Every structure is written in structure tokens, then in C-alpha cells.
PDB file of C-alpha atoms in Angstrom:
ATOM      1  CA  UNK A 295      -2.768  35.275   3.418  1.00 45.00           C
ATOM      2  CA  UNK A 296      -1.926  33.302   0.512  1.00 49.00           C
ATOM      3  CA  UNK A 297      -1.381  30.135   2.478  1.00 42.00           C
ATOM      4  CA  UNK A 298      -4.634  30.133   3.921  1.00 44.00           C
ATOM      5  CA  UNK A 299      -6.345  29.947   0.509  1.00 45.00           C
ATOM      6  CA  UNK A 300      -4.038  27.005  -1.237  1.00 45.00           C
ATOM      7  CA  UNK A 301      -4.404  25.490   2.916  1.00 37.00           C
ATOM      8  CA  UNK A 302      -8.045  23.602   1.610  1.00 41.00           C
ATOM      9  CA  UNK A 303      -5.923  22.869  -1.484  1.00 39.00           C
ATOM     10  CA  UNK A 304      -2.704  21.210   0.491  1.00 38.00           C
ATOM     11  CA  UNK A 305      -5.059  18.909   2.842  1.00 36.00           C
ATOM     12  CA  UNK A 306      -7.320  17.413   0.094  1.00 37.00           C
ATOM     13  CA  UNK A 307      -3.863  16.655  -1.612  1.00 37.00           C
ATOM     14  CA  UNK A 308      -2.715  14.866   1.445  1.00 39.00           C
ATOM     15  CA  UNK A 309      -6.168  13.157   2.137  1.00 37.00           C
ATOM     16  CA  UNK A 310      -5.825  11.397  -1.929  1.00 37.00           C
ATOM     17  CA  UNK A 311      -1.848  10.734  -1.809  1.00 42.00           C
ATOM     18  CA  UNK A 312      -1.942   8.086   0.742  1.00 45.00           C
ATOM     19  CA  UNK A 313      -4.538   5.718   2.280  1.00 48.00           C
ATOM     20  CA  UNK A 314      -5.306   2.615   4.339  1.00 52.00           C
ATOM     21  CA  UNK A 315      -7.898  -0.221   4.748  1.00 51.00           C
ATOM     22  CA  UNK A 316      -7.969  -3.635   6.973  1.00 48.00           C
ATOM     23  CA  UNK A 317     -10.303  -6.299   6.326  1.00 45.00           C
ATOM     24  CA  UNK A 318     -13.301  -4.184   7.821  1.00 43.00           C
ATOM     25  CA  UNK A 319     -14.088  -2.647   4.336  1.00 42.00           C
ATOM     26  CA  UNK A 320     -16.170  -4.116   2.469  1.00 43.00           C
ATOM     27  CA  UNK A 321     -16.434  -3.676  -1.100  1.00 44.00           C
ATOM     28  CA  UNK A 322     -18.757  -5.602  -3.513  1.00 40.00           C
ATOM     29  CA  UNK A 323     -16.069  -6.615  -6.392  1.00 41.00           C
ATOM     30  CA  UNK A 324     -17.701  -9.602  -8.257  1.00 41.00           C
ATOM     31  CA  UNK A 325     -16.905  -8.817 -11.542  1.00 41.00           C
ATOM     32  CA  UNK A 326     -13.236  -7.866 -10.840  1.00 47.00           C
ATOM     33  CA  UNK A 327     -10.496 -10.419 -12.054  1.00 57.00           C
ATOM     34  CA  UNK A 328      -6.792 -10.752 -10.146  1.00 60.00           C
ATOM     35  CA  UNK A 329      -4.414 -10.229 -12.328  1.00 64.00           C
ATOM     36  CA  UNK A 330      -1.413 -12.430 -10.441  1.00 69.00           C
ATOM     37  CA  UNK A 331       2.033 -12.245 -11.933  1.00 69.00           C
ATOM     38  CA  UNK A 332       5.314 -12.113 -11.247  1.00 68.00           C
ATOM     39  CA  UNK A 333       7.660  -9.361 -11.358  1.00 76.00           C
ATOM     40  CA  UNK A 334      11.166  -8.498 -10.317  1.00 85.00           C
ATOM     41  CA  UNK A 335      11.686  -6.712  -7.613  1.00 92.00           C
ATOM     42  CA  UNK A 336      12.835  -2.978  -8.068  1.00 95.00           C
ATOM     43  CA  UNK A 337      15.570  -1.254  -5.550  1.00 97.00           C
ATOM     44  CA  UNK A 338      13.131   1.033  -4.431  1.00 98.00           C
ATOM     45  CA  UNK A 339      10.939  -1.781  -3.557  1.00 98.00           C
ATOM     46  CA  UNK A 340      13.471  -4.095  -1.309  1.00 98.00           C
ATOM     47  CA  UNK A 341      14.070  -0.225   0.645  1.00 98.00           C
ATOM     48  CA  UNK A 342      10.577   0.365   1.657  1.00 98.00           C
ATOM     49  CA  UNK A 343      10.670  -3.509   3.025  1.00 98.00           C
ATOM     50  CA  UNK A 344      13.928  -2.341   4.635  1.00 98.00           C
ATOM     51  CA  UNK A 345      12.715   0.388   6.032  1.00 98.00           C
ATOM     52  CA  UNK A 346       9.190  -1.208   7.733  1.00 98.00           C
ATOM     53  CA  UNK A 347      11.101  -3.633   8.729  1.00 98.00           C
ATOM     54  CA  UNK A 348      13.679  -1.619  10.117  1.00 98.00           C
ATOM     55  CA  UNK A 349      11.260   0.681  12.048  1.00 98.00           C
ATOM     56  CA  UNK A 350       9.314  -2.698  13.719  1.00 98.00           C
ATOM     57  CA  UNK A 351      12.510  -3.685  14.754  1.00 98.00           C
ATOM     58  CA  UNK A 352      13.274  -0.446  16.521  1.00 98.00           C
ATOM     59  CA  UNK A 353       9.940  -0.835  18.693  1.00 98.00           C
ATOM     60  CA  UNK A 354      10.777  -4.358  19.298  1.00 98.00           C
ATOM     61  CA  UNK A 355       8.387  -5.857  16.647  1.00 98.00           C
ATOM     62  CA  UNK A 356       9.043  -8.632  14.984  1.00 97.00           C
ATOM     63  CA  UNK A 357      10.668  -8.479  11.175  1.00 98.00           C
ATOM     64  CA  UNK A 358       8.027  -9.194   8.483  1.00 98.00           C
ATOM     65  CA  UNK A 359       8.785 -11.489   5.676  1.00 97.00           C
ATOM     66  CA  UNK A 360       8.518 -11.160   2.129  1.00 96.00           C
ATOM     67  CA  UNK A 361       6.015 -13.191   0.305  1.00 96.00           C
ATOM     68  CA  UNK A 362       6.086 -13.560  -3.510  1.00 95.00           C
ATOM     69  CA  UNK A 363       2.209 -14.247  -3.382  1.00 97.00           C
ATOM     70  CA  UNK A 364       1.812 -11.363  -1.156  1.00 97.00           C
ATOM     71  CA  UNK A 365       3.672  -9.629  -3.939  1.00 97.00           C
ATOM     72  CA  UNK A 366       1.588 -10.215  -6.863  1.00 96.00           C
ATOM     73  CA  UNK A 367      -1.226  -9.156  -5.059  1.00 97.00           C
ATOM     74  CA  UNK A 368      -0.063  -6.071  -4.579  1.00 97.00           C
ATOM     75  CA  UNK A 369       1.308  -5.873  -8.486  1.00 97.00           C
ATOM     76  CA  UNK A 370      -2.459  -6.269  -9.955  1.00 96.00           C
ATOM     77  CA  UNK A 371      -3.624  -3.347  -7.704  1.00 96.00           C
ATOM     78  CA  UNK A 372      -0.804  -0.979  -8.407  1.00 97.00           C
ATOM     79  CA  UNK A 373      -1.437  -1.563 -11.723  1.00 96.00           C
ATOM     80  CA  UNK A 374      -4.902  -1.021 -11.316  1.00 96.00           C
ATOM     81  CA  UNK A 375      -4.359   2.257  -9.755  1.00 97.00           C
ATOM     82  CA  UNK A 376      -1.730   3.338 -12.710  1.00 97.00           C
ATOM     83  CA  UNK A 377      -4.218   1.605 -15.506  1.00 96.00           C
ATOM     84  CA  UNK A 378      -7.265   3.921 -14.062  1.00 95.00           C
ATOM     85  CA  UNK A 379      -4.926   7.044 -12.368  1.00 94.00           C
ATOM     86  CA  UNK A 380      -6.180   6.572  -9.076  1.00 94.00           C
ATOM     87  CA  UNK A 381      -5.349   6.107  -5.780  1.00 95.00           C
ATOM     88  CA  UNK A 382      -7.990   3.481  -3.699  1.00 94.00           C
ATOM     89  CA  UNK A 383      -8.422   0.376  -1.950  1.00 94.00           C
ATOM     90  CA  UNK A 384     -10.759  -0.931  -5.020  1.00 93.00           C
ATOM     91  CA  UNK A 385     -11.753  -4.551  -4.615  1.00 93.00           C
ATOM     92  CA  UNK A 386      -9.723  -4.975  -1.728  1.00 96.00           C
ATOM     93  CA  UNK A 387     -12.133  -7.895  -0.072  1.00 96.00           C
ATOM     94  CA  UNK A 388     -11.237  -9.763  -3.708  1.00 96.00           C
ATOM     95  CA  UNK A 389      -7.110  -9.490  -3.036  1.00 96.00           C
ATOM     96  CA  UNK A 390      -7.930 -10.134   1.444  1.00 97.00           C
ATOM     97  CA  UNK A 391     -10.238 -13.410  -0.095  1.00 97.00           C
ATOM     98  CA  UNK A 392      -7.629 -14.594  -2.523  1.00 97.00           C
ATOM     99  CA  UNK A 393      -4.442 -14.787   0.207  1.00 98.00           C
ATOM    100  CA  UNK A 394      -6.806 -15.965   2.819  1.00 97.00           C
ATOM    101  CA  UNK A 395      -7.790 -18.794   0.400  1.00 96.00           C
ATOM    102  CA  UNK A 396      -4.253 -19.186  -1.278  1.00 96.00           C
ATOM    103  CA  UNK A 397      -1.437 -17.787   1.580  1.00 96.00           C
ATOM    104  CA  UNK A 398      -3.305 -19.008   4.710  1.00 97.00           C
ATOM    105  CA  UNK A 399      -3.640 -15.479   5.599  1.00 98.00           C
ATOM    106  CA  UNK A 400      -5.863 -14.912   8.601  1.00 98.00           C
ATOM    107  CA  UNK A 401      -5.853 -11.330   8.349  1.00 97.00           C
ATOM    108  CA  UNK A 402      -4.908  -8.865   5.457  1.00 98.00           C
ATOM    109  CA  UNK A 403      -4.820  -5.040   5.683  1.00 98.00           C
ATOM    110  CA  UNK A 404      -2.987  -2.332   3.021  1.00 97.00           C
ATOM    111  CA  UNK A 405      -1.269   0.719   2.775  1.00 98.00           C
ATOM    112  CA  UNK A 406      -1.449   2.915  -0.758  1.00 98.00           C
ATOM    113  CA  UNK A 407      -0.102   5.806  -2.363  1.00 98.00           C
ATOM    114  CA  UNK A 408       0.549   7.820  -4.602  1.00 95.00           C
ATOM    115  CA  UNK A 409       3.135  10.796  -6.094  1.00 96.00           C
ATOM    116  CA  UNK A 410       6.222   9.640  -3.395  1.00 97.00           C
ATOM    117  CA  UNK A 411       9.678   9.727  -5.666  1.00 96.00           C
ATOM    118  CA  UNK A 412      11.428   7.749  -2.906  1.00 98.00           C
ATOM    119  CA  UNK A 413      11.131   5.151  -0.667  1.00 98.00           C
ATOM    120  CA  UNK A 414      11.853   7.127   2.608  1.00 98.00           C
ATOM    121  CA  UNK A 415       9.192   9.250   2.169  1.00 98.00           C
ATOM    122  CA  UNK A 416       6.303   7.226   1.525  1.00 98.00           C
ATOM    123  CA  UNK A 417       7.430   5.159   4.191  1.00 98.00           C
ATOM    124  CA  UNK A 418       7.650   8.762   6.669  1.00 98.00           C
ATOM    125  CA  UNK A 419       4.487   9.709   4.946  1.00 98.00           C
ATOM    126  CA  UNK A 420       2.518   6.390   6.251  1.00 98.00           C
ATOM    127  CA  UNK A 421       4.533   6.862   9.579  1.00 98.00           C
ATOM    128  CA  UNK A 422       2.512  10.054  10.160  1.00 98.00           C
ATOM    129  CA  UNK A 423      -0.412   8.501   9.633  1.00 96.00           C
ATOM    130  CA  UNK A 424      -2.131   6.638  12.354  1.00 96.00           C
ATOM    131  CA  UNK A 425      -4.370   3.821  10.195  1.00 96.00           C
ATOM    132  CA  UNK A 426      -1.017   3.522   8.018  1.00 97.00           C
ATOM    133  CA  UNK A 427       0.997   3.161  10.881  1.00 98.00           C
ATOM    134  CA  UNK A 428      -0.921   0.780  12.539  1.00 98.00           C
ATOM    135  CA  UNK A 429      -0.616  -1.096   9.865  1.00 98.00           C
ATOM    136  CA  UNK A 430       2.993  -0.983   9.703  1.00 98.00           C
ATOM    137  CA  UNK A 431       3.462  -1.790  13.649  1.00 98.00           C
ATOM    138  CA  UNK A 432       0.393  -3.935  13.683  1.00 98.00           C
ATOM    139  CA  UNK A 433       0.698  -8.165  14.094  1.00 98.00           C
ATOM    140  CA  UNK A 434       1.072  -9.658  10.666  1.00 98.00           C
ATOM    141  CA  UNK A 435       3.530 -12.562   9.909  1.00 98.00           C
ATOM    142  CA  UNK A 436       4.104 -11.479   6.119  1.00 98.00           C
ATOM    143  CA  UNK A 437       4.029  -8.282   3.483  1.00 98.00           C
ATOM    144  CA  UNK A 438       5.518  -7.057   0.217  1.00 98.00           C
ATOM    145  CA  UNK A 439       5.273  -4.104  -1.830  1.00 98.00           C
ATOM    146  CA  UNK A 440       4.674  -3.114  -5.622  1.00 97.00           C
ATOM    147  CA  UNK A 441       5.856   0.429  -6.461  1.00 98.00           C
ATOM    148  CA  UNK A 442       5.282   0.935 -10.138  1.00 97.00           C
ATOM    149  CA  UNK A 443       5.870   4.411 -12.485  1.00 96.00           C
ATOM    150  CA  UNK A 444       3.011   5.782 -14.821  1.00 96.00           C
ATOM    151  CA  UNK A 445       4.053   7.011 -17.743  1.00 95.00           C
ATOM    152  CA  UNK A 446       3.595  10.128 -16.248  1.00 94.00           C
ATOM    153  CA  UNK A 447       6.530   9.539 -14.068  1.00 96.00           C
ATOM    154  CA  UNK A 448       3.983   9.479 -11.121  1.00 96.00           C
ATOM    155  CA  UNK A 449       4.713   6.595  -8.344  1.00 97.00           C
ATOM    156  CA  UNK A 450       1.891   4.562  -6.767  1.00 98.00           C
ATOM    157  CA  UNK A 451       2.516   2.248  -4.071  1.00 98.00           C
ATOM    158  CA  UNK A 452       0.600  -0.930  -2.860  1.00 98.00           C
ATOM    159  CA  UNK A 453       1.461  -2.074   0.355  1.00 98.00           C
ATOM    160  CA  UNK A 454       0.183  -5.554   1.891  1.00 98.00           C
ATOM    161  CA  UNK A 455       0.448  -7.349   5.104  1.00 98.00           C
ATOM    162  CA  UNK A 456      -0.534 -10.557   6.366  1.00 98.00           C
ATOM    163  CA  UNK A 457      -1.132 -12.598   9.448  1.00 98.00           C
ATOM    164  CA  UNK A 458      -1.291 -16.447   9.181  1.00 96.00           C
TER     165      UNK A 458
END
């Protein structure tokens, strides 16, 4: 019986730890500022690109590359999200614009999350999502990842892919 009342509690937790977007959503960011930088790459990063790439490959996909650009992208909004402890796909037409305008992207979609401690299982959790997963078997040319730790010691993930 106790399940059933902590059930409502379990889904909403799943609904806010991961989500997806494409260029369909439109959000009205004009005030917003991109916040491009580089950063090293972290070992938990080059495994999730590992593993994406590793699971296109199995279905006959083609491997994605990485993309510095692509990269820093991703950086500003994971640091968005840990800045403002929140999970979202805020100003997400502003980061789609900017690598349409600067990495010839065609199309852009994303993947977040939020709360996964490894690699493997945000990569399982987007798996077992259909919009993520589309995502992750869909036609892009390009991605990279930004996984960054709050100081909190609570993981949120920006995902990005790119067709050009």
C-alpha cells in the first residue's frame, strides 16, 4: 500500500530528471546571453559520447562526431541549469540559432538531465525514453556533451546534436 502513495511521488521525479526538445520549441529568449567557453573534457563526458555512439553503431547508424562548438553550447546551459537548480530546455531557440549561424547546423535538438552519478545510466535513462531516444538514433552529423557537478554533488547533463 505504501508504494501506491510515494507511486505519484516516483513519476513526477522521473518526468523533472530527464527531458528533450528539437527545434519545434519555441521559446522567446531575447534577453539571454551565450556564455561560450571552453572546457576540458571530463571522463565521464568522453563515456556518454562512447556510449551514443556505441549504441548508433549497434543499429547500424552512423558514429556522431564531437564538436568543440557543439560543446560550449552545451557548457553555458549546464551551467545555467546548475547556476538556477533546474532542469529545462531554457532558451534553447538562442543555443539552435547560434550553431545554425556559427556550426552550419541545419538542425539542432537536446537531451537534459539531471541527478545521474554515471554515465551509463543517464545514457539507459534517455534510452527508455522515446523523444530522448529519438534523439540519440535520429540523423545528425555532430554532438557533444557537458556534464557538470553542483556543489551539491548533483549531476546535470546537456546533451546536443547537430545535422549540417
Amino acid at each position: 500500500m505504501k508504494f501506491f502513495t510515494k507511486f505519484p511521488l516516483l513519476v513526477m521525479l522521473a518526468i523533472f530528471s530527464f527531458s528533450c526538445t528539437t527545434d519545434s520549441l519555441d521559446d522567446k529568449a531575447n534577453d539571454v546571453q551565450l556564455n561560450i567557453v571552453s572546457t576540458e573534457t571530463k571522463p565521464i563526458e568522453v563515456e556518454i559520447l562512447e556510449l551514443i555512439n556505441s549504441h548508433r553503431l549497434s543499429l547500424g547508424l552512423n558514429a556522431l562526431s564531437d564538436m568543440s562548438l557543439v560543446k560550449s553550447v552545451a557548457y553555458s546551459h549546464t551551467d545555467y541549469m546548475v547556476d538556477n537548480n533546474i532542469v529545462s530546455h531554457d532558451n534553447f531557440f538562442m543555443r539552435s540559432s547560434y550553431l545554425k549561424e556559427n556550426a552550419g547546423a541545419k538542425f539542432v535538438s537536446e537531451n537534459v538531465a539531471y541527478g545521474y552519478t554515471s554515465a551509463e545510466t543517464v545514457v539507459k535513462a534517455w534510452l527508455k525514453s522515446e523523444g530522448h531516444k529519438a534523439n540519440i538514433e535520429g540523423d545528425f552529423t555532430n554532438f557533444d556533451v557537458s556534464a557538470e557537478e553542483s556543489v551539491d554533488g548533483k549531476w546535470y547533463y546537456t546533451n546536443i546534436f547537430i545535422k549540417k
